[in-house]
C-alpha angles and dihedrals in degrees: 000000000000100000118153094000104151093190103058109094103168138013114198096152097082093101088061089066092072095176093050108104099159118067115246114251109264095169112151095009090139096183095049109118103157138037129170105224096181102131099028120119098180143020122208131222115297093351092139099028114125095020128122095234114156094192140007116202115184119198133223110292093042109124114159130050116186132217131284097010099143099020094124097019101105094167096066110117103171137027111182119192122193127232089263097064112118104168137031117184130226133279095020101124103032097114099026102101092151094049127108117205119208115192113183095184115117089196104066110244120224112264125202123228126278098035101123100108103094120102098230144003123211118197137160110291092235091058102045095104091047091053092046091056100036122109111274092355088079088076085075096048094120092041100050117116137172119265088210110092092011130110087258096063114106 
């Protein structure tokens, strides 16, 4: 829908599309720094790749995050998943060494391969051990911290 549009810099109107549950494809929108993801339940493959997003905050009800969404997005600093996320695809956090991932799910979501590039992972305290031992999350074992008491608690 918006792919490779170098002019679009923010998209706050997504909540107005009340029946839209899948995020529009913003791949290659190199000036895009902000999107309101409030009513989105899923994100497709590469839909945010090549953007200039600083943060991606997904709201309750979001469940499925596709592959390769931040692969060339080196500016991303925060990706915040709600407690409802169940699946995060592969190759999302390969080149995101300055990115913090917050995953509020107490049930560990599935995580695709090649996602070990972020600098830290914040999860619910009660689930830390489960994340440390879960397939592909274990790459973060020495970078997993509790959301509780952190700047990411709300």
